[in-house]
Short mmCIF file of C-alpha atoms in Angstrom, two decimals:
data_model
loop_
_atom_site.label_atom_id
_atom_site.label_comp_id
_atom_site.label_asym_id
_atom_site.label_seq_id
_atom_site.Cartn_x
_atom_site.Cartn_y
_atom_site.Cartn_z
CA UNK A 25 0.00 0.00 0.00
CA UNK A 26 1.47 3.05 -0.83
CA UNK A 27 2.13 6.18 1.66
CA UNK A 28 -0.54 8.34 0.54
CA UNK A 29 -3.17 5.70 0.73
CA UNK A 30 -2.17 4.09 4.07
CA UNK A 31 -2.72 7.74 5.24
CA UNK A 32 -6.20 8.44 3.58
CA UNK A 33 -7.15 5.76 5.05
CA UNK A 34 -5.83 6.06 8.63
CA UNK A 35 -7.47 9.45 8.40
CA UNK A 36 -10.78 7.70 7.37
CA UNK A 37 -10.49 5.65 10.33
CA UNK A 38 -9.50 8.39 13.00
CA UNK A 39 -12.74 10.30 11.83
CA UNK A 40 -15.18 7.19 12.25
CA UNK A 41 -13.90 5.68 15.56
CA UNK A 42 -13.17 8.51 17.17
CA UNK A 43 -16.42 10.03 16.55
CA UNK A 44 -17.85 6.85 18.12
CA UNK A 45 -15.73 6.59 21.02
CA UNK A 46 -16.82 10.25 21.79
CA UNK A 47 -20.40 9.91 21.38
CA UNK A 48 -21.18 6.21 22.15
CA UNK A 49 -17.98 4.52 24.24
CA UNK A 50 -16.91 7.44 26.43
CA UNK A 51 -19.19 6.55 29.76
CA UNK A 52 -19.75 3.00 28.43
CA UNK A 53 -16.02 2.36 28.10
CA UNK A 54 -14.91 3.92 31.25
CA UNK A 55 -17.78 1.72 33.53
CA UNK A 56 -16.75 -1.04 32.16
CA UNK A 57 -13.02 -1.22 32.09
CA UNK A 58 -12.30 1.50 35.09
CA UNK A 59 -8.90 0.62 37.11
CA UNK A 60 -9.09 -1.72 39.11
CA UNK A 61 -6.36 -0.93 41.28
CA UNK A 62 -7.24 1.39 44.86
CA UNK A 63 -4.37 3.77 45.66
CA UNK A 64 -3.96 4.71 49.15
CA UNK A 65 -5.64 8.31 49.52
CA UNK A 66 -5.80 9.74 53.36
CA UNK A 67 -7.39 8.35 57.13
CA UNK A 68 -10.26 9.66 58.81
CA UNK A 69 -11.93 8.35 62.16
CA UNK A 70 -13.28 4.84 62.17
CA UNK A 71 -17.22 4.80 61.90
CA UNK A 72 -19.47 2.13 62.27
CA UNK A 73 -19.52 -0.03 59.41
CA UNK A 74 -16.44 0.17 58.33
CA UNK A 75 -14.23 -2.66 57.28
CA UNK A 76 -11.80 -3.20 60.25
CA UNK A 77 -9.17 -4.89 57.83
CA UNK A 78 -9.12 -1.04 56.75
CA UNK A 79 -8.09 0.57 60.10
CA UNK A 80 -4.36 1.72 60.07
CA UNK A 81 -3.14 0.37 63.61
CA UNK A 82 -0.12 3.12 63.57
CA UNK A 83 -1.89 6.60 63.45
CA UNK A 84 -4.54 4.69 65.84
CA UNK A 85 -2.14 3.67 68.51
CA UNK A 86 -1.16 7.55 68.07
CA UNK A 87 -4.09 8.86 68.70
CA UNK A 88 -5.59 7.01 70.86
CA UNK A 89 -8.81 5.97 68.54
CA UNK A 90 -9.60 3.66 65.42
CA UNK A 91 -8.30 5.52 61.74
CA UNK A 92 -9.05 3.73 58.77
CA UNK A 93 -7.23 4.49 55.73
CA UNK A 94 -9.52 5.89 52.53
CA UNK A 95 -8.77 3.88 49.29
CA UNK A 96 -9.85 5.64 45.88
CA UNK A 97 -10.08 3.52 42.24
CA UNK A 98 -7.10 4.35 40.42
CA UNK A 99 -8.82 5.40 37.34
CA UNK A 100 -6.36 5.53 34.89
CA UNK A 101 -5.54 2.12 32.66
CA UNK A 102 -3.12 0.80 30.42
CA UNK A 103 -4.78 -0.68 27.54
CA UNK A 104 -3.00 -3.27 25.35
CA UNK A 105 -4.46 -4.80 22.27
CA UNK A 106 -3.10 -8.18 21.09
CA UNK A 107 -3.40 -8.29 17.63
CA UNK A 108 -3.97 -11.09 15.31
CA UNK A 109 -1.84 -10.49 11.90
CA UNK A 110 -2.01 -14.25 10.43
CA UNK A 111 -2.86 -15.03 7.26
CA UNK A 112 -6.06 -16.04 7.37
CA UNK A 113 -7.47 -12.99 8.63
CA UNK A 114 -6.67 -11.88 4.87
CA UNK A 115 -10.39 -12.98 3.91
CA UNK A 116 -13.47 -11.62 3.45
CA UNK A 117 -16.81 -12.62 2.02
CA UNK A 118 -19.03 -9.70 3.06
CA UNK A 119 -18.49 -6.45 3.70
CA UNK A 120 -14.79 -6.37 4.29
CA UNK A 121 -11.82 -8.88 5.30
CA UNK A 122 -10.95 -9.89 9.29
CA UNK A 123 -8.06 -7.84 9.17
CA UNK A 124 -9.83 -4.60 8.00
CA UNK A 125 -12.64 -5.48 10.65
CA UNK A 126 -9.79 -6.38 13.23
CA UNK A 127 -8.52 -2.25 12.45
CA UNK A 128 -11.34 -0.66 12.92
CA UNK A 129 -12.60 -2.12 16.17
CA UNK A 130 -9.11 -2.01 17.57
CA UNK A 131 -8.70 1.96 16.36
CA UNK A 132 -12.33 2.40 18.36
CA UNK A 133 -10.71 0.94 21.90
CA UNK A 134 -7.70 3.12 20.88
CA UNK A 135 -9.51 6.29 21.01
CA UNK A 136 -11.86 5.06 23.53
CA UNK A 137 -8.93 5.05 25.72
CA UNK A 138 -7.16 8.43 25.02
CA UNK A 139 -10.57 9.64 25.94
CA UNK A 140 -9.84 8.16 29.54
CA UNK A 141 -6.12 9.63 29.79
CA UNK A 142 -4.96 5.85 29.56
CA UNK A 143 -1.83 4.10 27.80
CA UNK A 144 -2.37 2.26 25.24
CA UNK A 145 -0.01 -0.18 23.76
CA UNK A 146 -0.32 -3.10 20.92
CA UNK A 147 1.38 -7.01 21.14
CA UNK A 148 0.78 -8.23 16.90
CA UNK A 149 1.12 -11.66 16.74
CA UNK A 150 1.17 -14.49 14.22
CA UNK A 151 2.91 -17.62 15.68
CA UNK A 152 5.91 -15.88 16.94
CA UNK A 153 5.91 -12.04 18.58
CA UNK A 154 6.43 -9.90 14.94
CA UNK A 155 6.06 -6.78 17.10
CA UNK A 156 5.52 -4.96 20.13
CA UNK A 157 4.51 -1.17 20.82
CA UNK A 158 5.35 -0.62 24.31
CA UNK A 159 2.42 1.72 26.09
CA UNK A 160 2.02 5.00 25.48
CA UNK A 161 -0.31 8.29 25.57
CA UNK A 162 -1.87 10.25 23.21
CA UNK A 163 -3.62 10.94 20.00
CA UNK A 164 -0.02 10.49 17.88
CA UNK A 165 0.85 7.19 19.14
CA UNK A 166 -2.50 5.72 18.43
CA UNK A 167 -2.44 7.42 14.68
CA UNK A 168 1.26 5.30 14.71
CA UNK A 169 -1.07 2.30 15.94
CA UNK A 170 -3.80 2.69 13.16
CA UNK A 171 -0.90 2.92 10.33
CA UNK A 172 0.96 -0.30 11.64
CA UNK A 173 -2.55 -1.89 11.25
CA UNK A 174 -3.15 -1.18 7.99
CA UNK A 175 0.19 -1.73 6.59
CA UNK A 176 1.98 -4.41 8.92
CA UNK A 177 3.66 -7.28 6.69
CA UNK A 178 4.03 -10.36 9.05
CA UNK A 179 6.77 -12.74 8.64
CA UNK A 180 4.68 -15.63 9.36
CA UNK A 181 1.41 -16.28 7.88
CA UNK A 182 0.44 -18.97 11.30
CA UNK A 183 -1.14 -18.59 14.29
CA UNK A 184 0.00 -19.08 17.80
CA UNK A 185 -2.50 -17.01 20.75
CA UNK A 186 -0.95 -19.49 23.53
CA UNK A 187 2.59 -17.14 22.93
CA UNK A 188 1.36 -13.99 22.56
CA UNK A 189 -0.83 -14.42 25.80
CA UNK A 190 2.31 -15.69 27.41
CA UNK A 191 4.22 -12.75 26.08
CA UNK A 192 2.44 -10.38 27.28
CA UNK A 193 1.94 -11.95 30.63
CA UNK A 194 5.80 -11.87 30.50
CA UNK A 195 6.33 -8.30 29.45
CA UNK A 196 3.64 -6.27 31.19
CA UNK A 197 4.91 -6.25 35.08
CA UNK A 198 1.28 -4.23 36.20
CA UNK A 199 -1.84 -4.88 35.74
CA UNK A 200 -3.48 -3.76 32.40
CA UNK A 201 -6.69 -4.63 30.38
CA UNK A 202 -6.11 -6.94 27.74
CA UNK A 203 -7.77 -7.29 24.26
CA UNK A 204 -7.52 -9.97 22.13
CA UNK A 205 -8.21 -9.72 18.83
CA UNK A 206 -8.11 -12.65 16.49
CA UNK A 207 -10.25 -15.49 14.38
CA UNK A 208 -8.63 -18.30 17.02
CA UNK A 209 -7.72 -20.22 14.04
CA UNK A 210 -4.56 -21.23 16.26
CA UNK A 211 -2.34 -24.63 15.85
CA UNK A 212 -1.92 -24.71 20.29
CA UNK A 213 -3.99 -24.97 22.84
CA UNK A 214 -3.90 -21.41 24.70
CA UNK A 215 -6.44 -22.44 27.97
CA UNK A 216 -3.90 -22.17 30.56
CA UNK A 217 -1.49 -19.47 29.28
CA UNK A 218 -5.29 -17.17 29.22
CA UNK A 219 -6.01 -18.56 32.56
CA UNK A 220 -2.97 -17.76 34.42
CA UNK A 221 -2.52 -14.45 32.02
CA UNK A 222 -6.43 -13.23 33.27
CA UNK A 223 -5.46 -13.51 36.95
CA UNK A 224 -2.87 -11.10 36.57
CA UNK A 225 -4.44 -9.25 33.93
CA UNK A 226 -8.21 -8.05 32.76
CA UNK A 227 -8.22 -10.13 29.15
CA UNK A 228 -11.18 -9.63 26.70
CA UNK A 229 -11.23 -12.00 23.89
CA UNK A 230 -12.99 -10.37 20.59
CA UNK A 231 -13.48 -13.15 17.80
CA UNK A 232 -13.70 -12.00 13.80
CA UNK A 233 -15.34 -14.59 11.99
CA UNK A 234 -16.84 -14.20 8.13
CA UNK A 235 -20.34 -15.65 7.42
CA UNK A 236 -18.84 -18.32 5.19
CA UNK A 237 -16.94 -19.92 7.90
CA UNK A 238 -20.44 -20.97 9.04
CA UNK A 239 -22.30 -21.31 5.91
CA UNK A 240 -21.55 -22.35 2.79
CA UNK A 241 -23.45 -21.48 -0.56
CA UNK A 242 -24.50 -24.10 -3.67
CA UNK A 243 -22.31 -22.86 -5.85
CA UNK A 244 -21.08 -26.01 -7.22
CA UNK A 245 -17.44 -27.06 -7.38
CA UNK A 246 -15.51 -24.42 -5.54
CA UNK A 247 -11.66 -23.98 -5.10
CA UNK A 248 -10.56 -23.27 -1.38
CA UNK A 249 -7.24 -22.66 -0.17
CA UNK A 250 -5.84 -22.55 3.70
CA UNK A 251 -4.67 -18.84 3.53
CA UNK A 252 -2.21 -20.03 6.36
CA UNK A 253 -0.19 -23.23 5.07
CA UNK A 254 -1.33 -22.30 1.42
CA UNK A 255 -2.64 -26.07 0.53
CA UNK A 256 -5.11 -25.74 -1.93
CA UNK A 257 -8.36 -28.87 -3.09
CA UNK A 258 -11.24 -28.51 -4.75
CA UNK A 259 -14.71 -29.06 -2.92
CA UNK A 260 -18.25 -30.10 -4.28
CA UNK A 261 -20.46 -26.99 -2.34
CA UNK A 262 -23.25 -28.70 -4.36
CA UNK A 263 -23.20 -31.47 -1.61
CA UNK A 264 -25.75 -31.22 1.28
CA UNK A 265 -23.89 -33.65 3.47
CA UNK A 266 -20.85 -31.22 2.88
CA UNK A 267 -22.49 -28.15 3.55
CA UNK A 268 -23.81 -29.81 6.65
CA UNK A 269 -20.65 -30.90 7.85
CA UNK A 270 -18.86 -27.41 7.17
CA UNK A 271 -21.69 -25.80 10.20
CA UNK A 272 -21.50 -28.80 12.39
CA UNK A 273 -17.34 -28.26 12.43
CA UNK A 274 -17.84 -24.14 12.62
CA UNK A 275 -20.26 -24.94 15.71
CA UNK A 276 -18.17 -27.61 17.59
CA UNK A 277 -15.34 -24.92 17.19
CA UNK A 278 -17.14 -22.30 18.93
CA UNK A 279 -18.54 -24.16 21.82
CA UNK A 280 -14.52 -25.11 22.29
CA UNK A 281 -13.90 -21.83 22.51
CA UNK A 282 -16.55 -20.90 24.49
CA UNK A 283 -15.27 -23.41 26.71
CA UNK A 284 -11.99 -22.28 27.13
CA UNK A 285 -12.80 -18.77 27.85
CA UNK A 286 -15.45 -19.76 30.32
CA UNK A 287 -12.90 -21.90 31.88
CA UNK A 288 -10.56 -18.92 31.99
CA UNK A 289 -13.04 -16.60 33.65
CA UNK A 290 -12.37 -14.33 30.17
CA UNK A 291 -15.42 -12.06 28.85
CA UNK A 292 -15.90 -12.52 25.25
CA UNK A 293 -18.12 -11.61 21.55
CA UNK A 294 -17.32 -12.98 18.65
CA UNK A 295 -18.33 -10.32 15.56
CA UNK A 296 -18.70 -10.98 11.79
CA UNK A 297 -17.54 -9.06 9.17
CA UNK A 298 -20.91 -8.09 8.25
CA UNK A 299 -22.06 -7.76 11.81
CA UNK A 300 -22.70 -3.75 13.17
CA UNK A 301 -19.84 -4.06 15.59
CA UNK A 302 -20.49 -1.08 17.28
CA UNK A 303 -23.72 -3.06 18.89
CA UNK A 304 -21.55 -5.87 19.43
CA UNK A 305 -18.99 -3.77 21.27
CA UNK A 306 -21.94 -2.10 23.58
CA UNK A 307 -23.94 -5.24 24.84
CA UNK A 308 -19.75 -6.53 25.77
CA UNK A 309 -19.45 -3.24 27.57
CA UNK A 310 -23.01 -3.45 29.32
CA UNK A 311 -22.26 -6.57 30.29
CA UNK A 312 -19.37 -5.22 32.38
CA UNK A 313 -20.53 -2.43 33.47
#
């Protein structure tokens, strides 16, 4: 893609999902992923009701009474996206391909969280760690963000989420909400990498799927290639018992993965390319709030 593009369309991007974290996300956003981390703020005299496992014992043996200590929310987060840049998010049936889907929403949590004064900082993956954008304020890093997006060339076309949830339980020494953004079309198993990462971390999982990986249209013989190891067959979509089994293996997959991200305590949506994701994004958010 050349220059000029890449940055019409960045620009494109800034001006949609910034105009819906401003109008739609902003309270939404911050309800749902506030800090979760109390810094020590001042004491004041104990009164009834108060949680005794808050009274500081020092400035009450000084005085001669019960102190607790007062805890406020820290509300300021850092936000890291973990983004998906395998090859098979290079496909698209509908409206637009995974990977152009995978932008935008990202870009939205991006500006979503400049509007909270928080860091932001992006992990893209394929089955090795091609990159990582430490955390970082402000409306210039995230344009820097978008751009990498849009015109990141992966060395690998495979998939690996067990490492980059292990990588960025590694690198990221505080707590920080986590989003993952990918299609899960992953070679490992990743259950207790997310586990152990979501107890140290707030991980969201956010699935981009296109309509064809769960339905498949009678259009006769039809040539399909794996976009990740590049094999390519023929198949017959004329065949009922085919199109059959094509839904019954999409469905088995997603209860899996519903599985493992019960399992792991992790909130997730999965969105399609043709979905609104905007609505998609809000019922997530309202269900944290």
């Amino acid at each position: 893609m050349e220059t000029s593009e890449i940055l019409k369309k960045v620009r494109k991007i800034e001006i949609k999902t910034r105009g819906l974290s401003n109008n739609i996300f902003a309270g939404q956003y911050h309800s749902a992923f506030k800090g979760r981390g109390m810094a020590f703020s001042e004491v004041r005299e104990y009164q009834f009701g108060d949680d005794v496992r808050d009274i500081d014992w020092n400035v009450t043996a000084r005085f001669h009474r019960p102190y607790v200590k007062v805890f406020e929310e820290e509300r300021e987060l850092t936000v890291m996206l973990l983004i998906d840049v395998s090859g098979s998010l290079e496909f698209g049936t509908q409206r637009q391909m995974k990977r152009d889907l995978v932008a935008e929403i990202a870009a939205t949590l991006a500006f979503s969280a400049i509007q909270n004064n928080d860091k932001i900082g992006v992990i893209f993956f394929s089955d090795r760690i091609e990159k990582y954008v430490p955390p970082k304020k402000g409306r210039k890093h995230i344009l820097y963000i978008i751009r990498e997006m849009l015109d990141f060339h992966p060395e690998s076309r495979k998939t690996d989420v067990n490492l980059a949830v292990e990588f960025l339980t590694g690198v990221m020494k505080r707590h920080c909400t986590a989003f993952l953004l990918s299609d899960f079309y992953t070679k490992n198993d990743f259950e207790q990498a997310l586990t152990i990462c979501n107890r140290k971390h707030d991980v969201v999982a956010i699935q981009v799927y296109d309509e064809r990986a769960k339905l498949l249209p009678d259009v006769g013989l039809m040539k399909v290639r794996d976009a990740e190891t590049g094999h390519e067959m023929y198949i017959d979509t004329s065949s009922k018992k085919l199109r059959r089994a094509h839904t019954q293996f999409w469905l088995n997959r997603q209860n899996e993965l519903k599985n493992v991200f019960n399992k792991s305590n992790v909130d997730h949506v999965s969105i399609a390319t043709n979905d609104d994701y905007v609505k998609q994004l809000m019922l997530l958010f309202q269900m944290r709030g």
